[in-house]
Amino acid sequence: METIAVLTSGGDAPGMNAAIRASVRAALASGLQVYGAKNGFSGLVSGDFQRLHARSVTNILQRGGTMLGTSRSIEFESKEGRKTAAENLKSHSVEGLILIGGQGTAEAALIFHKEYEIPTVVIPASIDNDIPGTDFSVGFDTAVNGAMEAIDRIRDTAESSGRIFFVEVMGRSRGYIALYAGLSGGADAIFIPEEKEDLEALCKRVIAGHKAGKSSFVVVVAEGEEAGGAFSVAERVTKQLGERVEFDYRVTVLGHLQRGGTPSSNDRVLGTILGAAAVEGLGTGALPHLVGEINNNIVFTPLDELESMERELPKDLLHLLHTVGTT
Ligand code: F6P
């Protein structure tokens, strides 16, 4: 193998730049040439390739987002688009791919590999942390810290004004951000896609807390929550509280604020470790794989095994939230 290409795909995540930088520099150190494809799989289809040198990735480690740009490529979903992508890779003599992204990226990588058999390693990067095969994906730590800080701020105003705040965090299919931000931000309750909602239990806690002199509540809701997000949960909870107790409420949707910002040290280190490991993985030939970190060990998981792997929230943390997060 002499030439590889690197791209970032799907939702951007803080620390993607660390993964790009590490994979580029590790590849160059192994004597490989490196291309960066711009804007995810779209760049493969349009042939938007850029030669990357050591200096091309200077001064990006501390930046959020991705220097290569990203997209959720519609073109790459078609057979025709993937054929064009494979031709473009061939014309640039690319023999290996490092793809930095989430679930959708891993799924697209598997389809592409089945068709064209180009050695591929996927680096898990998504603030949602919903990818199996790794304890944490790149970007999650930064997003959680951002959400936690936001909850801290909201608590100040909630306390002062005596309200219930419903804070919506990201997480389409998994409640990782809600769980970690809720736990670290001292939320009174969290609503996540993995658990059946219990509005009545929350109402009872609010009433009991109110009687005991608690003046405010912070409830964290994952966007993918079954009840339809924070606005819906807020409406239903306040409706159920009805005349039993009077509480003014507000909803704050953190949205894409969670995706931006300076990557945390954890995300920079994880991106760096996985970026370098991905290059090593490409050299081993046993592909396509996702490279993750489990219990501090680098683990390569075949992409076709990911589908059947469950991405479960840590039960002990969920339990902890129920026991210490209530009043
Ligand atoms: O990056 C993951 C994620 O943040 C999800 O939680 C969210 O639903 C989605 O991306 C939104 O992304 P976009 O606005 O880019 O479609």
Tab-separated table of C-alpha atoms and ligand atoms in Angstrom:
chain	number	residue	atom	x	y	z
A	1	MET	CA	0.000	0.000	0.000
A	2	GLU	CA	1.435	3.389	-1.004
A	3	THR	CA	-1.438	5.851	-0.953
A	4	ILE	CA	-4.399	6.288	1.373
A	5	ALA	CA	-7.263	8.757	1.674
A	6	VAL	CA	-8.818	10.217	4.808
A	7	LEU	CA	-12.273	11.775	5.131
A	8	THR	CA	-14.760	12.869	7.767
A	9	SER	CA	-18.425	12.044	7.326
A	10	GLY	CA	-21.804	12.560	9.021
A	11	GLY	CA	-22.255	14.981	11.902
A	12	ASP	CA	-19.033	16.780	12.779
A	13	ALA	CA	-17.594	16.122	16.219
A	14	PRO	CA	-14.928	17.934	18.232
A	15	GLY	CA	-11.710	15.911	18.012
A	16	MET	CA	-12.183	14.902	14.377
A	17	ASN	CA	-9.242	17.177	13.580
A	18	ALA	CA	-7.074	15.312	16.074
A	19	ALA	CA	-7.965	12.060	14.302
A	20	ILE	CA	-7.179	13.572	10.882
A	21	ARG	CA	-3.866	14.970	12.117
A	22	ALA	CA	-2.787	11.703	13.735
A	23	SER	CA	-3.752	9.523	10.794
A	24	VAL	CA	-2.035	11.846	8.315
A	25	ARG	CA	1.159	12.083	10.337
A	26	ALA	CA	1.253	8.358	11.211
A	27	ALA	CA	0.708	7.507	7.543
A	28	LEU	CA	3.457	9.872	6.390
A	29	ALA	CA	5.783	8.381	9.021
A	30	SER	CA	5.086	4.941	7.499
A	31	GLY	CA	6.046	6.236	4.078
A	32	LEU	CA	2.487	6.511	2.714
A	33	GLN	CA	1.089	9.327	0.606
A	34	VAL	CA	-2.131	10.823	1.922
A	35	TYR	CA	-5.116	12.497	0.289
A	36	GLY	CA	-7.921	14.193	2.146
A	37	ALA	CA	-11.338	13.936	0.479
A	38	LYS	CA	-13.411	17.053	1.077
A	39	ASN	CA	-16.917	17.032	2.576
A	40	GLY	CA	-17.186	13.355	3.354
A	41	PHE	CA	-18.236	10.792	0.756
A	42	SER	CA	-19.356	13.675	-1.477
A	43	GLY	CA	-15.677	14.449	-2.046
A	44	LEU	CA	-15.031	10.874	-3.165
A	45	VAL	CA	-17.846	11.141	-5.689
A	46	SER	CA	-16.896	14.587	-7.009
A	47	GLY	CA	-13.159	13.820	-6.938
A	48	ASP	CA	-12.441	16.688	-4.548
A	49	PHE	CA	-9.115	15.380	-3.228
A	50	GLN	CA	-6.357	17.346	-1.553
A	51	ARG	CA	-2.807	16.057	-0.963
A	52	LEU	CA	-2.065	16.255	2.746
A	53	HIS	CA	1.418	16.838	4.118
A	54	ALA	CA	2.606	17.181	7.724
A	55	ARG	CA	2.143	20.944	7.465
A	56	SER	CA	-1.389	20.601	6.050
A	57	VAL	CA	-2.541	19.438	9.473
A	58	THR	CA	-0.668	22.005	11.515
A	59	ASN	CA	-2.631	24.034	14.038
A	60	ILE	CA	-5.860	22.031	13.761
A	61	LEU	CA	-5.654	19.930	16.929
A	62	GLN	CA	-7.343	22.574	19.078
A	63	ARG	CA	-10.092	23.413	16.588
A	64	GLY	CA	-13.640	22.087	16.691
A	65	GLY	CA	-15.373	20.858	13.537
A	66	THR	CA	-13.356	19.211	10.779
A	67	MET	CA	-10.791	20.809	8.464
A	68	LEU	CA	-11.890	18.439	5.689
A	69	GLY	CA	-15.550	19.375	5.882
A	70	THR	CA	-18.287	16.780	6.223
A	71	SER	CA	-21.681	15.839	4.824
A	72	ARG	CA	-24.344	13.173	4.833
A	73	SER	CA	-23.808	12.342	1.167
A	74	ILE	CA	-26.890	11.529	-0.908
A	75	GLU	CA	-24.744	10.835	-3.994
A	76	PHE	CA	-22.863	8.040	-2.225
A	77	GLU	CA	-26.128	6.265	-1.414
A	78	SER	CA	-26.546	5.318	-5.065
A	79	LYS	CA	-24.655	2.500	-6.784
A	80	GLU	CA	-23.728	4.944	-9.512
A	81	GLY	CA	-22.281	7.415	-7.004
A	82	ARG	CA	-20.199	4.723	-5.341
A	83	LYS	CA	-18.927	3.563	-8.731
A	84	THR	CA	-17.741	7.092	-9.508
A	85	ALA	CA	-16.135	7.273	-6.057
A	86	ALA	CA	-14.251	4.012	-6.659
A	87	GLU	CA	-13.050	5.297	-10.049
A	88	ASN	CA	-11.839	8.535	-8.474
A	89	LEU	CA	-9.963	6.605	-5.802
A	90	LYS	CA	-8.388	4.418	-8.476
A	91	SER	CA	-7.299	7.394	-10.548
A	92	HIS	CA	-5.518	8.771	-7.472
A	93	SER	CA	-3.992	5.321	-6.773
A	94	VAL	CA	-5.691	5.218	-3.367
A	95	GLU	CA	-5.421	1.724	-1.857
A	96	GLY	CA	-6.681	2.339	1.660
A	97	LEU	CA	-9.332	4.455	3.373
A	98	ILE	CA	-9.600	5.984	6.818
A	99	LEU	CA	-13.156	7.149	7.454
A	100	ILE	CA	-13.878	9.271	10.506
A	101	GLY	CA	-17.571	9.361	11.441
A	102	GLY	CA	-20.534	7.707	13.107
A	103	GLN	CA	-22.993	4.864	12.548
A	104	GLY	CA	-23.987	6.033	9.066
A	105	THR	CA	-20.340	6.215	8.032
A	106	ALA	CA	-19.664	2.674	9.235
A	107	GLU	CA	-22.742	1.380	7.364
A	108	ALA	CA	-21.752	3.143	4.135
A	109	ALA	CA	-18.177	1.861	4.524
A	110	LEU	CA	-19.391	-1.722	4.743
A	111	ILE	CA	-21.520	-1.402	1.594
A	112	PHE	CA	-18.645	0.235	-0.301
A	113	HIS	CA	-16.191	-2.412	0.857
A	114	LYS	CA	-18.495	-5.237	-0.258
A	115	GLU	CA	-18.579	-3.682	-3.724
A	116	TYR	CA	-14.954	-2.542	-4.204
A	117	GLU	CA	-12.913	-4.244	-1.444
A	118	ILE	CA	-10.772	-1.228	-0.686
A	119	PRO	CA	-9.112	-1.753	2.725
A	120	THR	CA	-10.926	0.492	5.191
A	121	VAL	CA	-10.720	1.483	8.833
A	122	VAL	CA	-13.476	3.549	10.466
A	123	ILE	CA	-12.664	5.817	13.418
A	124	PRO	CA	-15.795	6.325	15.581
A	125	ALA	CA	-16.549	10.031	15.889
A	126	SER	CA	-19.960	11.246	16.983
A	127	ILE	CA	-21.099	13.332	19.899
A	128	ASP	CA	-23.951	10.846	20.401
A	129	ASN	CA	-21.577	8.029	21.443
A	130	ASP	CA	-23.986	5.592	19.814
A	131	ILE	CA	-21.426	3.471	17.964
A	132	PRO	CA	-20.651	-0.042	19.199
A	133	GLY	CA	-17.045	-1.283	19.269
A	134	THR	CA	-15.675	1.483	21.460
A	135	ASP	CA	-16.291	2.755	24.975
A	136	PHE	CA	-16.355	6.336	23.740
A	137	SER	CA	-16.487	7.951	20.341
A	138	VAL	CA	-14.508	11.064	19.481
A	139	GLY	CA	-16.505	14.204	20.309
A	140	PHE	CA	-18.673	12.794	23.071
A	141	ASP	CA	-16.561	14.101	25.951
A	142	THR	CA	-16.550	17.668	24.639
A	143	ALA	CA	-20.286	17.609	23.970
A	144	VAL	CA	-21.063	16.310	27.445
A	145	ASN	CA	-18.902	18.944	29.083
A	146	GLY	CA	-20.662	21.637	27.059
A	147	ALA	CA	-24.074	20.298	28.023
A	148	MET	CA	-23.037	20.062	31.667
A	149	GLU	CA	-21.884	23.694	31.691
A	150	ALA	CA	-25.180	24.732	30.120
A	151	ILE	CA	-27.103	22.838	32.807
A	152	ASP	CA	-25.027	24.569	35.501
A	153	ARG	CA	-26.015	27.935	34.052
A	154	ILE	CA	-29.640	26.972	33.733
A	155	ARG	CA	-29.658	25.842	37.337
A	156	ASP	CA	-28.660	29.379	38.410
A	157	THR	CA	-31.696	30.910	36.751
A	158	ALA	CA	-33.966	27.993	37.704
A	159	GLU	CA	-33.057	28.431	41.373
A	160	SER	CA	-33.527	32.177	41.249
A	161	SER	CA	-36.856	32.075	39.471
A	162	GLY	CA	-38.273	28.904	41.035
A	163	ARG	CA	-39.070	27.110	37.808
A	164	ILE	CA	-38.821	23.692	36.232
A	165	PHE	CA	-36.420	23.707	33.291
A	166	PHE	CA	-36.535	21.047	30.605
A	167	VAL	CA	-33.180	20.916	28.840
A	168	GLU	CA	-33.058	19.087	25.533
A	169	VAL	CA	-29.728	17.553	24.570
A	170	MET	CA	-28.753	15.698	21.395
A	171	GLY	CA	-28.908	11.941	20.989
A	172	ARG	CA	-31.137	10.638	18.243
A	173	SER	CA	-31.173	7.014	19.265
A	174	ARG	CA	-29.089	6.838	22.410
A	175	GLY	CA	-29.279	8.737	25.683
A	176	TYR	CA	-25.546	8.925	26.393
A	177	ILE	CA	-25.318	12.717	26.389
A	178	ALA	CA	-28.464	12.966	28.506
A	179	LEU	CA	-27.178	10.406	31.001
A	180	TYR	CA	-23.671	11.820	31.423
A	181	ALA	CA	-24.700	15.483	31.310
A	182	GLY	CA	-27.626	14.758	33.626
A	183	LEU	CA	-25.466	12.924	36.112
A	184	SER	CA	-22.649	15.478	36.072
A	185	GLY	CA	-25.079	18.406	36.083
A	186	GLY	CA	-27.142	17.018	38.976
A	187	ALA	CA	-30.353	16.721	36.951
A	188	ASP	CA	-33.505	15.803	38.842
A	189	ALA	CA	-34.560	13.428	36.082
A	190	ILE	CA	-33.583	12.364	32.576
A	191	PHE	CA	-35.733	11.175	29.694
A	192	ILE	CA	-33.914	8.946	27.222
A	193	PRO	CA	-34.839	6.741	24.254
A	194	GLU	CA	-33.686	3.582	26.072
A	195	GLU	CA	-36.084	3.868	28.983
A	196	LYS	CA	-39.826	3.992	29.153
A	197	GLU	CA	-40.811	7.408	30.368
A	198	ASP	CA	-42.475	7.727	33.722
A	199	LEU	CA	-44.088	11.143	33.841
A	200	GLU	CA	-46.214	10.280	36.847
A	201	ALA	CA	-43.141	9.357	38.898
A	202	LEU	CA	-41.550	12.686	37.989
A	203	CYS	CA	-44.715	14.548	38.924
A	204	LYS	CA	-44.783	12.802	42.304
A	205	ARG	CA	-41.164	13.769	42.902
A	206	VAL	CA	-41.838	17.368	41.934
A	207	ILE	CA	-44.778	17.544	44.326
A	208	ALA	CA	-42.805	15.903	47.159
A	209	GLY	CA	-39.816	18.152	46.469
A	210	HIS	CA	-42.001	21.219	46.386
A	211	LYS	CA	-43.536	20.293	49.759
A	212	ALA	CA	-40.032	19.771	51.172
A	213	GLY	CA	-39.052	23.295	50.080
A	214	LYS	CA	-37.263	22.532	46.791
A	215	SER	CA	-37.629	25.587	44.624
A	216	SER	CA	-36.508	24.415	41.179
A	217	PHE	CA	-36.059	21.352	39.006
A	218	VAL	CA	-33.854	20.546	36.040
A	219	VAL	CA	-35.014	17.753	33.758
A	220	VAL	CA	-32.748	16.599	30.915
A	221	VAL	CA	-34.463	15.188	27.822
A	222	ALA	CA	-32.692	13.442	24.929
A	223	GLU	CA	-33.936	14.669	21.549
A	224	GLY	CA	-34.767	11.123	20.473
A	225	GLU	CA	-36.891	10.532	23.543
A	226	GLU	CA	-40.053	8.645	22.697
A	227	ALA	CA	-42.366	11.412	23.886
A	228	GLY	CA	-40.966	13.703	21.188
A	229	GLY	CA	-38.368	15.916	22.815
A	230	ALA	CA	-38.296	18.471	25.589
A	231	PHE	CA	-41.298	20.575	24.500
A	232	SER	CA	-43.563	17.575	24.477
A	233	VAL	CA	-42.261	16.238	27.816
A	234	ALA	CA	-42.564	19.715	29.350
A	235	GLU	CA	-46.145	20.122	28.217
A	236	ARG	CA	-47.201	16.717	29.411
A	237	VAL	CA	-45.478	17.009	32.780
A	238	THR	CA	-46.876	20.449	33.514
A	239	LYS	CA	-50.318	19.323	32.371
A	240	GLN	CA	-50.138	16.339	34.692
A	241	LEU	CA	-48.976	18.509	37.559
A	242	GLY	CA	-52.069	20.558	36.846
A	243	GLU	CA	-53.530	22.062	39.955
A	244	ARG	CA	-51.642	19.722	42.263
A	245	VAL	CA	-48.747	22.138	42.396
A	246	GLU	CA	-48.040	25.388	40.632
A	247	PHE	CA	-44.774	25.536	38.785
A	248	ASP	CA	-43.746	27.802	35.949
A	249	TYR	CA	-41.637	26.045	33.336
A	250	ARG	CA	-39.218	26.822	30.513
A	251	VAL	CA	-37.627	24.708	27.780
A	252	THR	CA	-34.046	25.118	26.567
A	253	VAL	CA	-32.874	23.241	23.475
A	254	LEU	CA	-29.070	23.077	23.397
A	255	GLY	CA	-29.017	21.831	19.798
A	256	HIS	CA	-25.899	22.326	17.719
A	257	LEU	CA	-24.130	24.259	20.468
A	258	GLN	CA	-23.135	20.780	21.629
A	259	ARG	CA	-21.371	19.996	18.371
A	260	GLY	CA	-19.018	22.962	18.278
A	261	GLY	CA	-16.215	24.261	20.427
A	262	THR	CA	-12.691	23.461	21.413
A	263	PRO	CA	-12.205	19.718	21.774
A	264	SER	CA	-11.507	18.494	25.305
A	265	SER	CA	-8.201	16.882	26.184
A	266	ASN	CA	-9.930	13.469	26.229
A	267	ASP	CA	-11.239	13.921	22.693
A	268	ARG	CA	-7.879	15.127	21.381
A	269	VAL	CA	-6.089	12.172	22.952
A	270	LEU	CA	-8.715	9.656	21.784
A	271	GLY	CA	-8.654	11.089	18.244
A	272	THR	CA	-4.861	10.897	18.240
A	273	ILE	CA	-4.725	7.319	19.550
A	274	LEU	CA	-7.363	6.064	17.100
A	275	GLY	CA	-5.914	8.015	14.161
A	276	ALA	CA	-2.516	6.391	14.592
A	277	ALA	CA	-4.066	2.960	15.274
A	278	ALA	CA	-6.155	3.220	12.091
A	279	VAL	CA	-3.008	3.535	9.999
A	280	GLU	CA	-1.540	0.467	11.694
A	281	GLY	CA	-4.827	-1.356	11.102
A	282	LEU	CA	-4.703	-0.567	7.386
A	283	GLY	CA	-1.293	-2.212	7.275
A	284	THR	CA	-2.524	-5.497	8.737
A	285	GLY	CA	-4.822	-6.322	5.847
A	286	ALA	CA	-7.646	-7.833	7.987
A	287	LEU	CA	-10.336	-5.394	6.910
A	288	PRO	CA	-12.780	-3.553	6.965
A	289	HIS	CA	-12.833	-2.696	10.641
A	290	LEU	CA	-13.819	-0.091	13.149
A	291	VAL	CA	-11.010	0.868	15.485
A	292	GLY	CA	-12.109	1.654	19.021
A	293	GLU	CA	-10.842	1.792	22.539
A	294	ILE	CA	-12.341	-0.608	25.061
A	295	ASN	CA	-11.020	-0.675	28.649
A	296	ASN	CA	-7.982	1.297	27.451
A	297	ASN	CA	-7.132	-1.291	24.800
A	298	ILE	CA	-7.229	-0.710	21.065
A	299	VAL	CA	-9.833	-3.051	19.586
A	300	PHE	CA	-10.567	-3.694	15.904
A	301	THR	CA	-14.123	-4.846	15.240
A	302	PRO	CA	-15.170	-6.116	11.783
A	303	LEU	CA	-17.762	-3.742	10.351
A	304	ASP	CA	-20.186	-6.545	9.583
A	305	GLU	CA	-20.295	-7.436	13.292
A	306	LEU	CA	-21.285	-3.926	14.375
A	307	GLU	CA	-24.893	-4.281	13.205
A	308	SER	CA	-25.629	-7.069	15.656
A	309	MET	CA	-23.852	-5.409	18.579
A	310	GLU	CA	-26.027	-3.650	21.150
A	311	ARG	CA	-24.995	-0.205	22.305
A	312	GLU	CA	-26.311	-0.248	25.833
A	313	LEU	CA	-26.118	2.549	28.360
A	314	PRO	CA	-24.078	1.646	31.440
A	315	LYS	CA	-26.710	0.229	33.786
A	316	ASP	CA	-24.781	1.211	36.932
A	317	LEU	CA	-24.826	4.872	35.859
A	318	LEU	CA	-28.534	4.739	35.087
A	319	HIS	CA	-29.157	3.259	38.495
A	320	LEU	CA	-26.996	5.936	40.105
A	321	LEU	CA	-28.975	8.649	38.420
A	322	HIS	CA	-32.191	7.205	39.766
A	323	THR	CA	-30.843	6.961	43.300
A	324	VAL	CA	-28.839	10.167	43.715
A	325	GLY	CA	-30.487	12.334	41.079
A	326	THR	CA	-33.779	12.565	42.888
A	327	THR	CA	-34.897	14.615	45.810
B	1	F6P	O1	-23.997	14.313	15.474
B	1	F6P	C1	-25.117	13.575	15.872
B	1	F6P	C2	-26.296	14.459	15.895
B	1	F6P	O2	-25.872	15.530	16.626
B	1	F6P	C3	-27.613	13.954	16.437
B	1	F6P	O3	-27.745	13.941	17.815
B	1	F6P	C4	-28.605	14.873	15.776
B	1	F6P	O4	-29.868	14.350	15.672
B	1	F6P	C5	-28.015	15.079	14.452
B	1	F6P	O5	-26.625	14.880	14.586
B	1	F6P	C6	-28.341	16.384	13.808
B	1	F6P	O6	-27.436	16.620	12.807
B	1	F6P	P1	-27.680	17.520	11.515
B	1	F6P	O7	-28.310	18.764	11.963
B	1	F6P	O8	-26.301	17.705	11.009
B	1	F6P	O9	-28.529	16.721	10.619
